[in-house]
Short mmCIF file of C-alpha atoms in Angstrom, two decimals:
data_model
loop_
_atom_site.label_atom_id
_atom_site.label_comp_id
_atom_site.label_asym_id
_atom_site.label_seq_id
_atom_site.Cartn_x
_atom_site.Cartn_y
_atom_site.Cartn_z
CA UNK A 1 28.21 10.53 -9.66
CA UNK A 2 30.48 10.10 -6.60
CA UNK A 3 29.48 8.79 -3.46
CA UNK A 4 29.98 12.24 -1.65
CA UNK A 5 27.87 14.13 -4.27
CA UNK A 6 25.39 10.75 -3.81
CA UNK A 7 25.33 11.61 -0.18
CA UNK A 8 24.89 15.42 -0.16
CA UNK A 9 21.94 14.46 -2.88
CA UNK A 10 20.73 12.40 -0.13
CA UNK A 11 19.84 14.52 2.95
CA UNK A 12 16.20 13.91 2.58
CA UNK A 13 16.22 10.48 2.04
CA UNK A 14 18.39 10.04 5.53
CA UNK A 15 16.27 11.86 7.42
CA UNK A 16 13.40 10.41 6.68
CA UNK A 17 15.27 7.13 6.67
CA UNK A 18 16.01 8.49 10.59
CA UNK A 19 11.99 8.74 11.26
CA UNK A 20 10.44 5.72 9.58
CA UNK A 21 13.44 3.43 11.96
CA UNK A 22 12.07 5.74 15.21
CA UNK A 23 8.43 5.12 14.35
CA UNK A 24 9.36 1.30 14.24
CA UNK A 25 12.41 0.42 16.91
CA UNK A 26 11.96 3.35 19.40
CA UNK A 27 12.94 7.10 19.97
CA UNK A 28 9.95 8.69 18.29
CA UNK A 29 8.81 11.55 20.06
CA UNK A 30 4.96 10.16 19.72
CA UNK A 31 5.61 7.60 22.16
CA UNK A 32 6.33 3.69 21.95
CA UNK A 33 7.46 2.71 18.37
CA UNK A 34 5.60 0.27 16.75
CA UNK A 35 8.04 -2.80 17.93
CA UNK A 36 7.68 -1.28 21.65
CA UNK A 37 4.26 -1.79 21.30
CA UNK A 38 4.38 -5.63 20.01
CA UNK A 39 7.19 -6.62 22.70
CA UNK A 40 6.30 -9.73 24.30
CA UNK A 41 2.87 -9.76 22.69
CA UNK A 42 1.55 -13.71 23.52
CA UNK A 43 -0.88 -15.23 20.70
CA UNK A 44 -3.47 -14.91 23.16
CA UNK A 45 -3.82 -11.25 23.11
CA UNK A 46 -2.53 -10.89 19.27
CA UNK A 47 -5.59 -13.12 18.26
CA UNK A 48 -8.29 -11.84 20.83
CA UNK A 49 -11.46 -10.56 18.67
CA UNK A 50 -13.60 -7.68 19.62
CA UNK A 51 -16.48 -7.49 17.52
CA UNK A 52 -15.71 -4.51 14.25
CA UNK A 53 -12.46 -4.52 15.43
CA UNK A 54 -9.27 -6.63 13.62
CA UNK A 55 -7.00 -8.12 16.16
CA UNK A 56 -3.33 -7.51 16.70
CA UNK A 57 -2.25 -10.08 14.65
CA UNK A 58 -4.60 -9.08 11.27
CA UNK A 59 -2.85 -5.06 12.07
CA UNK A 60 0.61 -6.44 12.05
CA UNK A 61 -0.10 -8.32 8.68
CA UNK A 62 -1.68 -5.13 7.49
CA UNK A 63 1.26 -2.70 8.43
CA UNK A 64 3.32 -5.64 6.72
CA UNK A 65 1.45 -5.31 3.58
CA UNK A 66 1.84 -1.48 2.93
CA UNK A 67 5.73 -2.20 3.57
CA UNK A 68 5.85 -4.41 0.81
CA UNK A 69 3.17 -2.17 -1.53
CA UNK A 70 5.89 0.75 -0.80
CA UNK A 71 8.99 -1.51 -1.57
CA UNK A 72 7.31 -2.75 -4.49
CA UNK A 73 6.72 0.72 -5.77
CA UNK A 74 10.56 1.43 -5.02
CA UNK A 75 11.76 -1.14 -7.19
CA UNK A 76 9.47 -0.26 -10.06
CA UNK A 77 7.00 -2.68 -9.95
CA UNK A 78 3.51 -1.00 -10.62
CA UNK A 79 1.11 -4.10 -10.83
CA UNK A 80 1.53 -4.89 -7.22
CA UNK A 81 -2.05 -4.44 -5.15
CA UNK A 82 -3.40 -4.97 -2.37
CA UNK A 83 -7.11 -5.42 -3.65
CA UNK A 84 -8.64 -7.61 -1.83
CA UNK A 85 -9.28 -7.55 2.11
CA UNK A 86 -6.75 -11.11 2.23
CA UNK A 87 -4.03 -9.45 0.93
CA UNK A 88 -4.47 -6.43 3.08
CA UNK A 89 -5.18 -8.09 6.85
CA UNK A 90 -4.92 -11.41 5.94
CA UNK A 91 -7.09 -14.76 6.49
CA UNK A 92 -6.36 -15.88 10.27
CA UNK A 93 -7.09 -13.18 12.59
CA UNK A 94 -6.24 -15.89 15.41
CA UNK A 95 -2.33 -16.88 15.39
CA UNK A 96 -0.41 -19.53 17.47
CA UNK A 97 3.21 -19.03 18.82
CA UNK A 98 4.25 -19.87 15.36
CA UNK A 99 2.22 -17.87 13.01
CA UNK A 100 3.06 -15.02 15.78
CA UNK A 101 6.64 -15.16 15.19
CA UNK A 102 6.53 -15.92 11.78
CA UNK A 103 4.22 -12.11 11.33
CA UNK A 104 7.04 -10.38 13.16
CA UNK A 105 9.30 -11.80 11.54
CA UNK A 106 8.03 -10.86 8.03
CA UNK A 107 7.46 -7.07 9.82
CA UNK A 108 10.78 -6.97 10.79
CA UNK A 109 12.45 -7.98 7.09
CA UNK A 110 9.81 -6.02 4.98
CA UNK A 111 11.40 -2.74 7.97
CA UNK A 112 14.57 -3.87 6.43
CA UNK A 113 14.33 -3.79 3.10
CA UNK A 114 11.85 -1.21 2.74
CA UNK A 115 15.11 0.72 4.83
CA UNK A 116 17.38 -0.52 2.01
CA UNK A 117 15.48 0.44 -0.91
CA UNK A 118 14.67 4.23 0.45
CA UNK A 119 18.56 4.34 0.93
CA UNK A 120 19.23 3.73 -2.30
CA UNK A 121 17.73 6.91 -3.47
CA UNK A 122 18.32 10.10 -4.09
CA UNK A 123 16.49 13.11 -2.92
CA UNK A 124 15.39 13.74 -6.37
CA UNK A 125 13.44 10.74 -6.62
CA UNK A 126 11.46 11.08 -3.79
CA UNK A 127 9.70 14.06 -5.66
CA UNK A 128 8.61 11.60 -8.71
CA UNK A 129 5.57 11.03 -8.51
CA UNK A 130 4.49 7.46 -8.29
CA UNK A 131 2.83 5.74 -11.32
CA UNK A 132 -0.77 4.93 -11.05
CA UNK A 133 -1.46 7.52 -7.85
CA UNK A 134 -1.29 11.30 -7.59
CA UNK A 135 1.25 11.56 -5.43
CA UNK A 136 5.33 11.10 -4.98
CA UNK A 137 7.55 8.83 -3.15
CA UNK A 138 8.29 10.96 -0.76
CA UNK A 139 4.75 11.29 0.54
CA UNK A 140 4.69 7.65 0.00
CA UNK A 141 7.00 6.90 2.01
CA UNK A 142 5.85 9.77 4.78
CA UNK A 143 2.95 7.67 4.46
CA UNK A 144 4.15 4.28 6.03
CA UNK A 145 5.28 6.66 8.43
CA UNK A 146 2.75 8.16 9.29
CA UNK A 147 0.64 4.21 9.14
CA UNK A 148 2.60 2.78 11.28
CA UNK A 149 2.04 5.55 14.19
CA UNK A 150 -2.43 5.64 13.87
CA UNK A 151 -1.74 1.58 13.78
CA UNK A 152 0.68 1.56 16.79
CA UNK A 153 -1.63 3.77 18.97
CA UNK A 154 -4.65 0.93 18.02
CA UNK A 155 -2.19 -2.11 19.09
CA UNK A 156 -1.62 -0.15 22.57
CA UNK A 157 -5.44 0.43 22.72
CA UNK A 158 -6.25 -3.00 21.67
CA UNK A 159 -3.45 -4.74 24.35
CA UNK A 160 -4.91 -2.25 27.00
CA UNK A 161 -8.56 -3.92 25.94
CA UNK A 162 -7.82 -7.30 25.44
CA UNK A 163 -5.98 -7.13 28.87
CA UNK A 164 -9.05 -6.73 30.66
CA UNK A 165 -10.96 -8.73 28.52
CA UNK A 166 -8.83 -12.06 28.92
CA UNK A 167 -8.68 -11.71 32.74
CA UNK A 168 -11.81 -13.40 32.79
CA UNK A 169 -11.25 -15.37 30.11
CA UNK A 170 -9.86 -18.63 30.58
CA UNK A 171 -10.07 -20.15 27.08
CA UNK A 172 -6.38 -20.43 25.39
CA UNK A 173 -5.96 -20.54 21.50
CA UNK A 174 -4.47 -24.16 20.44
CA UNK A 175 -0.81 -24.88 19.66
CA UNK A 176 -1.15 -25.53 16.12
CA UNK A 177 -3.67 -23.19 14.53
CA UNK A 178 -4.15 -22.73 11.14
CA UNK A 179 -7.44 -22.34 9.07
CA UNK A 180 -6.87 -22.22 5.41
CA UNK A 181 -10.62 -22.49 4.73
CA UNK A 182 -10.57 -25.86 3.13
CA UNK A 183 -11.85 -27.52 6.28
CA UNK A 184 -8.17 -28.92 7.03
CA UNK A 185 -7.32 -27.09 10.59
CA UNK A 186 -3.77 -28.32 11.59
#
């Protein structure tokens, strides 16, 4: 196949290409994009704990893990899970500068490649359905989409909270840490 028959067969995939990056860097019509809403988030208010509610922090690991589910799917790889509630919003819902950085950072590179692999496609693909579910790729990937949005409108809910919250609270979350449950807190 040529690369302009490629690209005619790949309308779909662009455009939704077009509204997973809005949903994430900016120019959605729903408001602030995902990264909009993390901006200059401090580890103070991306680790502050209401009670039945995850923090910041635990929601960017989460939209992190349904990149990589979706990317996994992409390449083919069907044993991939996120069955238990560590692999879905991880095991520190508190986060230093580091850990902070290092959770945007993964959000940012699983964006990327989850960008690559969708561009790699065809429009026909995205109508396969997706082994193991009911469904295709393309309302997979609609999906993250779609994820990303409900879980953007709880960080701007949750910064608005916290806000308040931490005006009157003077405590600060320690340089440093890190709770791996084996009683070793570095």
């Amino acid at each position: 196949m040529s690369e302009k028959q490629f690209n005619e067969n790949q309308l779909l995939v662009q455009r939704i290409a077009t509204l997973l990056n809005a949903g994430f860097h900016g120019g959605a019509w729903h408001g602030p994009s995902l990264m909009e809403a993390i901006k200059g988030i401090d580890p103070k208010v991306a680790s502050h704990k209401m009670p039945t509610v995850h923090t910041i922090a635990e929601l960017i690991y989460h939209i992190t893990s349904w990149r990589i589910f979706a990317i996994k799917r992409l390449q083919g790889d069907m044993e991939y899970q996120i069955d238990t509630p560590q692999k879905d919003f991880g095991q520190n819902p508190r986060v230093d500068s580091f850990e902070l950085e290092t959770l945007l950072m993964e959000l940012s590179l699983s964006h990327d490649e989850l960008l690559r692999e969708l561009q790699a496609k065809d429009d026909d693909f995205l109508f396969e359905i997706v082994p193991g579910s009911e469904y295709d790729y393309y309302t997979l990937i609609h999906g993250i989409i779609q994820h990303d949005i409900y879980h953007t409108g709880q960080i701007n809910l949750l910064k608005k909270m916290s806000s308040a919250e931490l005006i009157n609270d003077d405590s600060e979350i320690e340089e440093g840490y890190f709770d791996d449950g084996l009683g070793d807190s570095f």
